[in-house]
XYZ file of C-alpha atoms in Angstrom:
192
model
C -58.160 -72.873 -108.421
C -57.422 -72.799 -104.734
C -58.822 -75.353 -102.354
C -59.399 -74.263 -98.775
C -60.776 -76.253 -95.935
C -62.911 -74.180 -93.703
C -63.163 -75.266 -90.130
C -65.957 -74.151 -87.907
C -64.935 -71.146 -85.803
C -64.672 -73.228 -82.628
C -62.272 -75.725 -84.306
C -60.224 -72.935 -85.887
C -59.707 -71.379 -82.431
C -58.538 -74.718 -81.036
C -56.197 -75.210 -83.996
C -54.676 -71.738 -83.598
C -54.363 -72.147 -79.815
C -52.630 -75.515 -80.322
C -50.322 -74.051 -82.955
C -49.364 -71.170 -80.643
C -48.751 -73.570 -77.731
C -46.433 -75.712 -79.849
C -44.582 -72.632 -81.142
C -44.153 -71.281 -77.612
C -42.893 -74.621 -76.276
C -40.313 -74.822 -79.065
C -39.218 -71.266 -78.313
C -38.965 -71.932 -74.574
C -36.936 -75.122 -75.107
C -34.639 -73.169 -77.415
C -34.272 -70.386 -74.870
C -33.455 -72.851 -72.062
C -30.656 -74.598 -73.964
C -27.501 -73.540 -72.112
C -24.610 -71.932 -73.914
C -21.539 -74.166 -73.826
C -19.422 -73.276 -70.783
C -16.021 -71.687 -71.214
C -13.175 -74.195 -71.396
C -11.732 -75.549 -68.196
C -8.412 -73.882 -67.407
C -5.505 -73.989 -64.985
C -2.439 -71.882 -64.364
C 0.929 -73.597 -63.911
C 3.887 -71.787 -62.355
C 7.167 -73.034 -63.781
C 10.090 -72.664 -61.382
C 13.798 -72.837 -62.120
C 15.158 -76.290 -61.264
C 18.674 -77.467 -60.504
C 20.238 -80.536 -58.936
C 19.879 -78.668 -55.616
C 16.090 -78.421 -55.940
C 13.336 -76.015 -56.948
C 14.048 -72.289 -57.272
C 12.239 -69.081 -58.194
C 9.409 -68.808 -60.755
C 10.623 -68.223 -64.330
C 7.407 -68.561 -66.348
C 3.707 -69.267 -66.134
C 1.675 -71.489 -68.444
C -2.064 -71.008 -68.860
C -3.726 -74.225 -70.039
C -7.239 -73.992 -71.474
C -9.306 -76.862 -72.811
C -10.525 -75.857 -76.262
C -12.728 -77.894 -78.640
C -9.779 -78.517 -80.970
C -7.306 -79.489 -78.235
C -5.346 -78.057 -75.341
C -4.459 -74.374 -75.690
C -1.242 -73.362 -73.950
C -0.213 -69.766 -73.391
C 3.197 -68.973 -71.888
C 3.430 -65.666 -70.018
C 5.910 -63.794 -67.832
C 9.036 -65.592 -68.908
C 12.440 -65.124 -67.329
C 14.010 -67.844 -69.449
C 17.318 -67.695 -71.306
C 17.188 -66.397 -74.884
C 16.941 -69.091 -77.550
C 14.974 -72.246 -78.336
C 13.821 -74.565 -75.553
C 12.303 -78.033 -75.623
C 8.908 -78.107 -73.870
C 7.129 -81.264 -72.705
C 4.540 -82.830 -70.440
C 6.345 -85.327 -68.187
C 4.859 -88.376 -66.473
C 4.971 -87.409 -62.800
C 3.902 -84.299 -60.914
C 7.158 -83.888 -59.018
C 9.817 -81.279 -59.845
C 12.431 -82.450 -57.363
C 15.882 -83.717 -58.338
C 16.474 -87.453 -58.709
C 19.469 -89.643 -59.301
C 19.854 -91.071 -62.798
C 22.861 -93.105 -63.952
C 24.719 -92.237 -60.753
C 24.190 -88.447 -61.097
C 21.560 -86.071 -59.748
C 19.262 -84.737 -62.462
C 17.314 -81.470 -62.078
C 13.563 -82.283 -61.968
C 14.453 -85.940 -62.508
C 11.517 -86.930 -60.297
C 9.197 -85.765 -63.104
C 10.121 -88.925 -65.020
C 10.080 -89.233 -68.789
C 7.849 -87.659 -71.415
C 4.136 -88.408 -71.118
C 3.659 -91.385 -73.480
C 0.395 -93.198 -72.584
C 0.395 -95.253 -75.807
C 3.968 -96.345 -75.012
C 5.197 -95.424 -78.473
C 8.736 -94.973 -77.181
C 9.123 -92.442 -79.989
C 10.053 -88.765 -79.717
C 8.429 -87.369 -82.870
C 7.065 -83.913 -82.036
C 3.568 -82.587 -81.427
C 0.737 -84.457 -83.155
C 3.077 -86.825 -85.038
C 2.342 -90.175 -83.444
C 5.027 -90.196 -80.764
C 4.926 -89.062 -77.143
C 1.696 -87.202 -76.375
C 3.796 -85.023 -74.089
C 5.793 -83.499 -76.960
C 4.834 -79.811 -77.066
C 5.811 -77.085 -79.549
C 9.240 -75.528 -79.175
C 9.508 -72.365 -77.074
C 11.674 -69.738 -78.758
C 12.563 -66.956 -76.329
C 13.608 -63.655 -77.910
C 16.043 -61.086 -76.534
C 13.356 -59.208 -74.608
C 12.268 -62.328 -72.708
C 9.155 -62.923 -74.799
C 8.647 -65.936 -76.933
C 7.891 -65.783 -80.626
C 4.806 -67.926 -80.295
C 3.023 -67.186 -77.043
C -0.025 -69.393 -77.637
C -0.549 -72.685 -79.395
C -3.054 -75.546 -79.453
C -1.963 -79.152 -79.068
C -4.496 -81.404 -80.805
C -5.355 -84.692 -79.138
C -4.212 -83.589 -75.681
C -6.688 -82.851 -72.891
C -6.336 -81.052 -69.609
C -8.055 -83.927 -67.812
C -5.380 -86.451 -68.857
C -2.403 -84.330 -67.836
C -3.597 -83.107 -64.443
C -1.118 -84.154 -61.763
C 1.730 -84.412 -64.281
C 4.432 -81.797 -64.864
C 5.500 -79.329 -67.534
C 9.242 -79.190 -68.218
C 11.291 -76.626 -70.131
C 14.734 -77.760 -71.305
C 17.941 -75.742 -71.676
C 18.202 -76.220 -75.442
C 16.103 -76.676 -78.542
C 14.408 -79.902 -79.510
C 14.823 -81.741 -82.826
C 11.910 -84.119 -82.038
C 13.995 -87.153 -82.815
C 15.559 -89.871 -80.719
C 19.111 -88.905 -81.764
C 20.646 -87.288 -79.830
C 18.610 -88.792 -76.967
C 15.244 -87.050 -76.575
C 16.048 -84.590 -79.358
C 18.954 -82.865 -77.684
C 16.941 -80.522 -75.461
C 19.480 -81.044 -72.727
C 19.086 -80.301 -69.035
C 15.766 -79.525 -67.431
C 15.777 -75.867 -66.396
C 12.154 -75.205 -65.391
C 9.341 -77.333 -64.043
C 5.774 -76.909 -62.826
C 3.149 -79.360 -61.585
C -0.219 -79.242 -63.381
C -2.982 -78.910 -60.744
């Protein structure tokens, strides 16, 4: 047996009109909700660096803020073949600077970005310097094997005004040899 409540016609019209108004307001709120904006992004030109100063562009890094972290895409490389250490450094200055009585290429960029002051070179997302980025491995045709990667826990906002550095050699992400053995700084770019 079905039980129905019958409303007088006038009340039924009000009920239906109210129901439609609520449904329309929900639909209009839903329609006005903005789609999330595309991630903030910047382009960083990395120039060759020597103890004499800053040279020609050798690569470009596209940095895009993604929900899972900072996406980095390296394009247009003119870097030497082989593995290269890649890091965010403290200061946005690619000029040479004296260190231990010798000029160092891009020495003005300071050390690796390490806001928690871990003092530990451990590799990306491993509890050490936040500035440790994945290794760049340049192949014989000037491309790199991994052209895009995401660094979890790193944001574009926190590294603006700092610098990106590419080192001459590979990186073991350990403190022995010092700073993982990446060697001299060969390319640098300031993050706008």
